[in-house]
Coordinates of C-alpha atoms in Angstrom, one line a residue:
Chain A
M1 CA 136.0 85.4 99.5
G2 CA 133.0 84.7 101.7
R3 CA 129.7 83.6 100.3
R4 CA 126.3 85.2 100.9
T5 CA 122.6 84.4 100.5
Y6 CA 120.9 87.0 98.4
C7 CA 117.2 87.8 98.0
L8 CA 116.2 89.3 94.7
I9 CA 112.8 90.7 93.7
L10 CA 112.0 90.4 90.0
Q11 CA 109.2 91.7 87.7
Y12 CA 108.7 90.2 84.3
D13 CA 106.4 90.2 81.3
G14 CA 105.9 86.5 80.7
S15 CA 104.6 86.9 77.1
R16 CA 107.8 85.8 75.4
Y17 CA 108.8 83.1 77.8
K18 CA 108.1 79.4 78.2
G19 CA 107.5 80.0 81.9
W20 CA 109.7 80.4 84.9
Q21 CA 111.5 77.1 85.1
R22 CA 114.8 76.5 83.4
L23 CA 114.4 74.0 80.6
P24 CA 117.1 72.2 78.7
G25 CA 117.5 73.3 75.1
T26 CA 116.0 76.8 75.4
A27 CA 117.1 80.1 76.8
Q28 CA 113.5 81.3 76.8
T29 CA 112.7 80.8 80.4
V30 CA 112.8 83.5 83.1
Q31 CA 114.9 81.4 85.4
G32 CA 117.3 80.6 82.6
R33 CA 117.8 84.3 81.7
V34 CA 118.3 85.4 85.2
E35 CA 120.7 82.6 86.0
A36 CA 122.7 83.4 82.9
A37 CA 123.1 87.0 83.9
L38 CA 124.0 86.2 87.5
S39 CA 126.5 83.6 86.4
E40 CA 128.2 86.2 84.2
I41 CA 128.4 88.7 87.1
F42 CA 129.7 86.2 89.6
A43 CA 131.9 84.3 87.1
E44 CA 130.6 81.0 88.3
P45 CA 127.4 79.1 87.7
V46 CA 124.6 80.5 89.9
E47 CA 121.4 78.6 90.6
I48 CA 118.4 80.5 91.7
H49 CA 115.2 79.5 93.6
G50 CA 112.0 81.3 92.8
S51 CA 109.2 81.4 95.3
G52 CA 107.2 79.3 92.8
R53 CA 107.1 78.5 89.1
T54 CA 104.9 80.7 86.9
D55 CA 103.6 79.2 83.6
A56 CA 104.3 80.3 80.1
G57 CA 102.7 83.7 79.5
V58 CA 102.2 84.5 83.2
H59 CA 103.7 87.7 84.6
A60 CA 105.1 88.8 87.9
L61 CA 105.4 92.1 89.7
G62 CA 107.0 90.7 92.8
Q63 CA 108.6 87.3 92.1
T64 CA 111.0 86.6 94.9
V65 CA 114.2 84.7 94.3
S66 CA 117.0 83.4 96.6
F67 CA 120.5 82.3 95.6
T68 CA 124.0 81.9 97.2
A69 CA 127.0 83.4 95.5
P70 CA 130.3 85.1 96.4
E71 CA 130.0 88.2 98.5
L72 CA 130.0 91.3 96.4
P73 CA 128.8 94.8 97.2
L74 CA 125.1 95.1 96.2
N75 CA 125.7 98.2 94.1
K76 CA 128.2 96.2 92.0
I77 CA 125.6 93.6 91.3
L78 CA 122.2 95.3 90.7
P79 CA 123.2 97.8 88.0
R80 CA 125.1 95.1 86.2
L81 CA 122.1 92.7 86.4
R82 CA 119.8 95.4 85.1
H83 CA 122.1 96.0 82.2
L84 CA 122.4 92.2 81.4
L85 CA 118.7 91.3 81.7
P86 CA 116.4 91.8 78.7
R87 CA 113.9 94.6 78.9
D88 CA 111.0 92.3 79.8
I89 CA 112.7 91.1 83.0
G90 CA 113.4 93.7 85.6
A91 CA 115.5 93.5 88.8
V92 CA 113.4 95.5 91.3
S93 CA 115.6 95.2 94.4
L94 CA 118.4 93.1 95.9
R95 CA 119.4 92.4 99.5
Y96 CA 121.5 90.2 101.6
A97 CA 119.4 87.5 103.3
P98 CA 120.1 85.2 106.3
E99 CA 122.2 82.3 105.2
R100 CA 119.3 79.8 105.4
F101 CA 116.7 81.9 103.5
H102 CA 115.0 80.0 100.7
A103 CA 112.5 81.9 98.5
R104 CA 110.2 78.8 98.0
L105 CA 110.5 77.0 101.3
C106 CA 110.2 80.1 103.5
A107 CA 107.3 81.7 101.7
V108 CA 104.3 82.1 104.0
E109 CA 101.9 83.9 101.7
K110 CA 101.4 84.8 98.1
T111 CA 99.1 87.2 96.3
Y112 CA 98.1 86.8 92.6
V113 CA 96.0 89.1 90.5
Y114 CA 94.0 87.8 87.5
R115 CA 92.8 90.5 85.1
L116 CA 89.9 90.2 82.6
W117 CA 89.0 92.7 79.9
N118 CA 85.3 92.3 80.0
S119 CA 84.2 94.2 77.0
E120 CA 83.8 94.0 73.2
K121 CA 86.0 97.1 73.0
P122 CA 89.6 96.7 72.0
D123 CA 92.3 96.5 74.7
V124 CA 95.3 97.5 72.7
F125 CA 97.6 98.6 75.5
G126 CA 96.5 95.9 78.0
R127 CA 96.3 93.0 75.5
H128 CA 99.3 91.1 77.0
Y129 CA 98.2 91.6 80.6
R130 CA 94.5 91.0 80.5
T131 CA 92.5 88.1 79.2
R132 CA 89.8 89.2 76.7
F133 CA 86.4 88.0 77.9
P134 CA 83.6 90.0 76.1
R135 CA 80.6 88.1 77.4
P136 CA 78.4 89.7 80.1
L137 CA 78.9 88.3 83.6
D138 CA 76.7 88.0 86.6
E139 CA 79.1 89.5 89.1
E140 CA 76.8 89.1 92.1
K141 CA 76.7 85.3 91.5
M142 CA 80.5 85.3 91.0
R143 CA 80.9 87.0 94.4
Q144 CA 78.6 84.5 96.1
A145 CA 80.6 81.6 94.5
A146 CA 83.9 83.3 95.5
S147 CA 82.9 83.4 99.2
H148 CA 82.8 79.6 99.3
F149 CA 86.5 79.5 98.6
F150 CA 87.5 81.4 101.7
G151 CA 89.3 79.5 104.4
T152 CA 91.1 76.2 104.6
H153 CA 90.1 73.5 102.0
D154 CA 91.5 70.7 100.1
F155 CA 91.9 72.3 96.7
L156 CA 92.8 69.2 94.7
A157 CA 89.8 69.7 92.3
F158 CA 91.6 73.0 91.4
C159 CA 95.0 71.6 90.6
S160 CA 96.2 70.5 87.2
N161 CA 98.9 68.2 88.5
K162 CA 97.4 64.7 88.4
Q163 CA 100.3 63.1 90.2
F164 CA 100.1 65.6 93.1
K165 CA 101.2 63.6 96.1
K166 CA 101.7 66.1 98.9
S167 CA 99.0 67.9 100.9
S168 CA 96.7 69.8 98.7
V169 CA 95.2 71.7 101.6
R170 CA 95.6 75.4 101.4
T171 CA 94.2 78.4 103.2
L172 CA 92.7 81.1 101.0
R173 CA 92.7 84.4 102.9
R174 CA 91.3 86.7 100.3
L175 CA 89.5 86.4 97.0
E176 CA 88.2 89.8 95.8
L177 CA 86.5 90.7 92.6
I178 CA 87.2 94.3 91.7
R179 CA 85.4 96.1 88.9
E180 CA 87.1 99.1 87.3
G181 CA 85.5 100.2 84.0
E182 CA 85.9 97.4 81.5
E183 CA 88.4 95.5 83.7
L184 CA 87.3 92.8 86.1
R185 CA 90.1 91.8 88.4
F186 CA 90.4 88.9 90.8
E187 CA 92.8 89.2 93.7
L188 CA 93.7 86.1 95.7
T189 CA 95.9 85.7 98.7
A190 CA 96.7 82.3 100.2
D191 CA 99.4 80.5 102.2
G192 CA 100.3 78.8 98.9
F193 CA 98.7 77.8 95.5
L194 CA 98.6 74.5 93.7
Y195 CA 99.6 74.1 90.1
N196 CA 97.1 76.2 88.0
M197 CA 94.9 76.8 91.1
V198 CA 94.3 80.5 90.4
R199 CA 93.5 79.9 86.8
I200 CA 91.1 77.1 87.5
I201 CA 89.3 79.1 90.3
V202 CA 88.9 82.0 87.8
G203 CA 87.7 79.6 85.1
T204 CA 85.1 78.2 87.4
L205 CA 84.0 81.6 88.6
L206 CA 83.6 82.6 84.9
E207 CA 81.3 79.6 84.3
V208 CA 79.2 80.8 87.3
G209 CA 79.2 84.3 85.9
L210 CA 77.8 83.0 82.6
G211 CA 75.1 81.1 84.4
Q212 CA 76.5 77.7 83.5
R213 CA 77.0 76.8 87.2
E214 CA 75.3 77.9 90.4
P215 CA 77.4 79.5 93.2
E216 CA 76.4 76.7 95.5
C217 CA 78.3 74.2 93.4
I218 CA 81.6 75.3 94.9
P219 CA 81.5 73.4 98.3
E220 CA 80.6 70.2 96.4
L221 CA 83.4 70.8 93.9
L222 CA 85.9 71.2 96.8
C223 CA 84.7 68.0 98.4
S224 CA 84.9 66.1 95.2
R225 CA 88.7 66.6 94.9
Q226 CA 88.2 65.9 91.2
R227 CA 89.8 68.2 88.7
S228 CA 87.5 67.1 85.9
L229 CA 84.5 68.5 87.8
A230 CA 85.8 72.0 88.1
G231 CA 85.8 74.7 85.4
E232 CA 88.3 75.3 82.6
T233 CA 91.8 76.7 83.2
A234 CA 91.6 80.4 82.4
A235 CA 94.2 81.7 79.9
P236 CA 97.6 82.6 81.2
E237 CA 98.1 86.2 80.1
G238 CA 95.7 87.6 82.7
L239 CA 97.7 86.2 85.6
C240 CA 100.3 88.1 87.5
L241 CA 102.2 87.1 90.7
L242 CA 101.9 90.3 92.8
E243 CA 103.8 89.6 96.0
V244 CA 105.4 86.9 98.2
R245 CA 105.5 87.4 102.0
Y246 CA 108.0 85.9 104.4
D247 CA 108.0 86.0 108.2
E248 CA 110.5 88.0 110.1
K249 CA 112.4 85.0 111.3
S250 CA 113.4 83.8 107.8
L251 CA 113.7 87.3 106.3
P252 CA 114.1 90.1 108.9
P253 CA 113.7 93.7 107.7
A254 CA 116.9 94.7 105.9
K255 CA 119.2 97.4 107.2
V256 CA 119.6 100.2 104.7
C257 CA 123.1 99.2 103.8
D258 CA 121.9 95.6 103.2
M259 CA 119.3 96.5 100.5
I260 CA 119.3 98.3 97.2
G261 CA 116.4 99.0 94.8
Chain B
M1 CA 73.6 101.8 47.2
G2 CA 74.3 105.3 48.6
R3 CA 77.7 106.3 49.9
R4 CA 78.6 107.7 53.3
T5 CA 81.5 109.5 54.9
Y6 CA 82.5 107.7 58.1
C7 CA 84.5 108.9 61.1
L8 CA 86.5 106.2 62.9
I9 CA 88.5 106.5 66.1
L10 CA 91.5 104.2 66.4
Q11 CA 94.0 103.3 69.1
Y12 CA 97.2 101.5 68.3
D13 CA 100.4 100.3 69.7
G14 CA 102.9 101.6 67.1
S15 CA 105.8 99.3 68.3
R16 CA 105.5 96.8 65.4
Y17 CA 104.7 99.3 62.7
K18 CA 106.7 101.5 60.3
G19 CA 104.4 104.4 61.2
W20 CA 101.0 105.5 60.1
Q21 CA 101.4 106.1 56.4
R22 CA 100.8 103.4 53.9
L23 CA 104.1 102.4 52.1
P24 CA 104.5 100.3 49.0
G25 CA 106.1 96.9 49.6
T26 CA 105.1 96.5 53.3
A27 CA 101.9 95.7 55.1
Q28 CA 103.4 96.9 58.3
T29 CA 101.9 100.4 58.5
V30 CA 98.8 101.2 60.5
Q31 CA 97.1 102.9 57.6
G32 CA 97.8 99.8 55.4
R33 CA 96.3 97.4 57.9
V34 CA 93.2 99.4 58.5
E35 CA 92.6 100.0 54.8
A36 CA 93.0 96.3 54.1
A37 CA 90.4 95.5 56.7
L38 CA 87.9 98.1 55.5
S39 CA 88.5 97.1 51.9
E40 CA 87.5 93.5 52.8
I41 CA 84.4 94.7 54.6
F42 CA 83.2 97.0 51.8
A43 CA 84.4 94.7 49.0
E44 CA 86.0 97.6 47.3
P45 CA 89.3 99.6 47.8
V46 CA 88.9 102.0 50.7
E47 CA 91.3 104.8 51.2
I48 CA 91.4 106.4 54.7
H49 CA 92.6 109.9 55.9
G50 CA 94.2 110.1 59.3
S51 CA 94.2 113.3 61.2
G52 CA 98.0 113.2 60.8
R53 CA 100.8 110.8 60.3
T54 CA 102.5 109.2 63.3
D55 CA 106.0 107.9 63.0
A56 CA 107.3 104.4 63.4
G57 CA 107.0 103.4 67.1
V58 CA 104.6 106.2 68.0
H59 CA 101.2 105.2 69.6
A60 CA 97.7 106.6 69.5
L61 CA 94.7 106.5 71.8
G62 CA 92.5 108.7 69.7
Q63 CA 93.7 108.8 66.1
T64 CA 90.8 110.0 64.0
V65 CA 90.2 108.8 60.5
S66 CA 87.8 109.7 57.8
F67 CA 86.8 107.7 54.7
T68 CA 84.0 107.3 52.2
A69 CA 82.4 104.0 51.4
P70 CA 79.1 102.4 50.6
E71 CA 76.4 102.9 53.3
L72 CA 76.2 100.0 55.6
P73 CA 74.7 99.8 59.2
L74 CA 77.5 100.7 61.7
N75 CA 76.8 97.6 63.7
K76 CA 77.7 95.5 60.6
I77 CA 81.0 97.3 60.2
L78 CA 82.5 97.8 63.6
P79 CA 82.4 94.2 65.0
R80 CA 83.8 93.0 61.6
L81 CA 86.5 95.6 61.7
R82 CA 87.5 94.6 65.3
H83 CA 87.7 91.0 64.2
L84 CA 89.8 91.7 61.2
L85 CA 92.3 94.1 62.8
P86 CA 95.4 92.8 64.6
R87 CA 95.3 93.0 68.4
D88 CA 97.6 96.0 68.4
I89 CA 95.2 98.2 66.4
G90 CA 91.8 98.8 68.0
A91 CA 88.7 100.4 66.5
V92 CA 87.3 102.5 69.4
S93 CA 84.2 103.9 67.7
L94 CA 82.6 104.5 64.4
R95 CA 80.1 107.1 63.3
Y96 CA 78.5 108.6 60.2
A97 CA 80.0 112.1 59.5
P98 CA 78.9 115.0 57.3
E99 CA 79.7 114.3 53.6
R100 CA 82.6 116.8 53.6
F101 CA 84.2 115.8 56.8
H102 CA 88.0 115.2 56.5
A103 CA 90.0 114.0 59.5
R104 CA 93.1 116.0 58.6
L105 CA 91.7 119.1 56.9
C106 CA 89.0 119.7 59.5
A107 CA 91.1 119.1 62.7
V108 CA 91.2 122.2 64.9
E109 CA 93.2 120.9 67.8
K110 CA 95.4 117.9 68.8
T111 CA 96.7 116.7 72.1
Y112 CA 99.8 114.5 72.4
V113 CA 101.4 113.0 75.5
Y114 CA 105.1 112.1 75.8
R115 CA 106.0 109.7 78.6
L116 CA 109.4 109.4 80.2
W117 CA 110.5 106.7 82.7
N118 CA 112.8 108.9 84.7
S119 CA 114.5 106.2 86.9
E120 CA 117.2 103.6 87.0
K121 CA 114.5 101.1 88.0
P122 CA 113.2 98.7 85.4
D123 CA 110.0 99.6 83.6
V124 CA 109.0 96.1 82.4
F125 CA 105.3 96.8 81.8
G126 CA 105.7 100.3 80.4
R127 CA 108.8 99.6 78.3
H128 CA 107.0 100.1 74.9
Y129 CA 105.1 103.2 76.0
R130 CA 107.7 105.2 77.9
T131 CA 111.1 106.4 77.0
R132 CA 113.7 105.3 79.5
F133 CA 115.6 108.4 80.8
P134 CA 117.4 107.5 84.1
R135 CA 119.4 110.8 84.5
P136 CA 118.1 113.3 87.1
L137 CA 116.3 116.3 85.7
D138 CA 115.9 119.9 86.9
E139 CA 112.1 120.0 86.5
E140 CA 111.8 123.6 87.7
K141 CA 114.1 124.8 84.8
M142 CA 112.2 122.5 82.4
R143 CA 108.9 124.2 83.4
Q144 CA 110.4 127.6 83.0
A145 CA 111.6 126.6 79.5
A146 CA 108.2 125.1 78.7
S147 CA 106.4 128.4 79.5
H148 CA 108.3 130.0 76.6
F149 CA 106.6 127.7 74.1
F150 CA 103.0 128.9 74.9
G151 CA 101.2 130.9 72.4
T152 CA 101.6 131.5 68.7
H153 CA 105.1 131.1 67.2
D154 CA 106.9 130.0 64.1
F155 CA 108.0 126.5 65.1
L156 CA 110.3 125.9 62.2
A157 CA 113.3 125.2 64.5
F158 CA 111.2 122.4 65.9
C159 CA 110.4 120.6 62.6
S160 CA 112.4 117.8 61.0
N161 CA 111.1 118.4 57.5
K162 CA 113.7 120.5 55.8
Q163 CA 111.6 121.1 52.7
F164 CA 108.7 122.4 54.7
K165 CA 107.1 125.1 52.5
K166 CA 103.8 125.9 54.1
S167 CA 103.3 128.1 57.2
S168 CA 105.2 126.7 60.2
V169 CA 103.3 129.0 62.6
R170 CA 101.3 127.1 65.2
T171 CA 99.6 128.0 68.5
L172 CA 100.5 125.9 71.5
R173 CA 97.7 126.1 74.0
R174 CA 99.0 123.8 76.7
L175 CA 102.4 122.3 77.6
E176 CA 102.3 120.6 81.0
L177 CA 104.9 118.6 82.8
I178 CA 103.3 116.1 85.1
R179 CA 105.3 114.1 87.6
E180 CA 103.8 110.8 88.8
G181 CA 106.3 108.6 90.7
E182 CA 109.1 107.6 88.3
E183 CA 107.1 108.9 85.3
L184 CA 107.5 112.4 83.9
R185 CA 104.8 113.2 81.4
F186 CA 104.6 116.0 78.9
E187 CA 101.1 116.9 77.6
L188 CA 100.9 119.3 74.6
T189 CA 97.8 120.7 73.0
A190 CA 98.1 122.9 69.8
D191 CA 96.1 123.7 66.7
G192 CA 98.5 121.5 64.9
F193 CA 102.0 120.1 65.1
L194 CA 104.8 120.1 62.6
Y195 CA 106.8 117.0 61.7
N196 CA 108.6 115.7 64.9
M197 CA 107.6 118.9 66.7
V198 CA 106.6 117.2 70.0
R199 CA 109.7 115.0 70.0
I200 CA 112.1 118.0 69.3
I201 CA 110.4 120.1 72.0
V202 CA 110.7 117.3 74.5
G203 CA 114.3 116.6 73.4
T204 CA 115.2 120.3 73.9
L205 CA 113.4 120.4 77.3
L206 CA 115.5 117.4 78.4
E207 CA 118.7 119.3 77.5
V208 CA 117.4 122.1 79.7
G209 CA 116.7 119.6 82.5
L210 CA 120.2 118.3 82.3
G211 CA 121.6 121.8 82.5
Q212 CA 123.0 121.8 79.0
R213 CA 120.8 124.8 78.0
E214 CA 119.2 127.6 79.9
P215 CA 115.4 128.1 79.9
E216 CA 115.9 131.5 78.3
C217 CA 117.3 129.9 75.1
I218 CA 113.8 129.0 73.9
P219 CA 112.7 132.4 72.6
E220 CA 116.0 132.7 70.7
L221 CA 115.6 129.2 69.3
L222 CA 112.1 130.0 68.1
C223 CA 113.3 133.1 66.4
S224 CA 116.2 131.3 64.7
R225 CA 113.9 129.0 62.7
Q226 CA 116.9 126.7 62.5
R227 CA 116.4 123.1 63.3
S228 CA 120.1 122.5 63.9
L229 CA 120.0 124.9 66.9
A230 CA 117.3 123.0 68.8
G231 CA 117.7 119.8 70.8
E232 CA 117.7 116.2 69.7
T233 CA 114.6 114.4 68.6
A234 CA 113.4 112.4 71.6
A235 CA 112.8 108.6 70.9
P236 CA 109.4 107.6 69.4
E237 CA 108.2 105.1 71.9
G238 CA 107.2 107.6 74.6
L239 CA 104.9 109.5 72.2
C240 CA 101.2 109.0 72.0
L241 CA 98.5 110.9 70.1
L242 CA 95.7 111.3 72.7
E243 CA 92.9 113.2 71.0
V244 CA 91.9 115.2 67.9
R245 CA 89.2 117.8 68.1
Y246 CA 86.9 119.1 65.4
D247 CA 84.5 122.0 65.5
E248 CA 80.7 121.4 65.5
K249 CA 80.4 122.6 61.9
S250 CA 82.6 119.9 60.5
L251 CA 81.6 117.2 62.9
P252 CA 78.4 117.9 64.8
P253 CA 77.6 115.8 67.9
A254 CA 76.4 112.4 66.6
K255 CA 72.8 111.2 67.2
V256 CA 72.8 108.0 69.2
C257 CA 71.8 106.0 66.1
D258 CA 74.7 107.5 64.1
M259 CA 77.5 106.3 66.4
I260 CA 78.7 103.0 67.8
G261 CA 81.6 102.3 70.1

C-alpha cells in the first residue's frame, strides 16, 4: 500500500488541554489526542506536525496539521476521525497534500485573534473564549501604540523563550483593534509569531490602554530586545489561532476529489 | 430597615447544573447557587422565584427572578452578587420592583430558542449550546407543520408531566424556523409553556423533517391530548430561555435610579 502526505485542518477548544504539544505521562494534549485517533484509524503510530504549538488554554479555529500515513480514501478517514475525537476537538477538513508538505516548515502566514470582554457585565457564554478585563481602556492610545508594531522588527522583547537562538525578526502585516459591544478584539497577521508573542503584545497594549505606558514606548521596547521591559503576558483563554496560510508551491489548491470537509 | 421586592435578570449556562430548581442534597442547581449568594449578601435566608423552571442542561439568557429582602442600594448588591456567583451564572441587571411583583405569577409571555447543529461538521465552540443533528431535514415540511401550532390550543400532548391538573391551554404567538449556515434555530413565543413543551414540539418537528410524520398530523396530535402520540423530547442542550415579558401594571418601566445593569 502506498503512503500519502495528508493535510488536516483542526479546530479545538483548548480549555481542557495542557496545550498542543504531546507530553509524556498525559493524554491531555491536543496533539496527543489527534495522534491517538489517527494511529487507531491507520493501525500504526502516526506522528503529526502542527503549524505551531498553542499553549494550555489557547484555542484554534484553523490549526493546520500534516502527517504521512498509508493511503486510504479520505471519506474512510474523516468520519472515523470525527467519531474518535472528543467533542472539543473537531476535524474541519482533510486533503491529500504534496509529498513534501510540512504544516510548520511551509507556513508563510498566520492569523491570531485575541478577544477581551471589556465590561463589568457577566460573559457567561463567552467565558472560555474571551479574557475578562473590566477596566476602561483608552482605545485611541492603544491604536497609536499598535501602529508601531507594523512591519519588520526584531520581536525578541515580545518572546517568553529566554533561550531563543534563531532569528527573532518577524513581519507583522496586520494588527487591528475591533470593538463590538463589550468585546474588544485584536487581530494579528504575521509571517510567524514567537513564543507568547501575541499575548505579550496584547498585554503591553493593555498597559497603554490603562495609561501605564505611552504609545511611543513601543519603538524603544522593540529596540531593547528585553522581555523584562515589555508588558505582562495576557491570559491564554482569549487567544485563538484563526488561520494558517501556505503558498501554492507547497500546497496547491486541492482538486475536489482530493479534499473532504 | 424596610424590605423591598427585587427583580433580577440572570443568564446561565445550564451544562453543569441539575436544572433550575433547588434540590435537597446538592448545591448544583441554579436556584440553589443564586439563593446562596443572595443569602450571604443580605445575611438572611433569601428565597427566589424564577419565571419558570428550566431542566438540567437548559440555558437562559433572560431568566427573570423575584425576591424580597432588606432594602439595600442596588450598587451594593449587584457587584457583590457578580463576585459571588460562579462564572457560568451571570447577573445581568437588578431593579426594585413593585411590592407584589412575582416573576412566575406575573409573567405574560416567554420566548425560547432551540438551536440545532444540522451538519456532519464538528461544532466545537457551540457544542454545549446546540444539539447535534447531522441528518438532512425537509425544512419546507417542518415549516408547514410548525404553522399548525400557532394560536390557542390544548397542548397536553406536548407536556411531559403526566399528573398535570391545571389548564394545559396555551397561546403560541410565534414559532419561527431560522436557517443560518449549519444552524437551524426554532424561536417560540407563547403566553406560557408546559413542562418540556418546547422540546417535544421540536422533537415532533424533527420527525416531520425526517419524513417520519406528515405536517398534517399536528392538528390531530393536538386534539389527542396524548403525550405518547407526539414526538420524542429533544435533547436539553439546544434549549435557551431568551426573554420573559411582564405587563406594565406588574412591572412598570424602571426609573434610572431604580435599575442597575
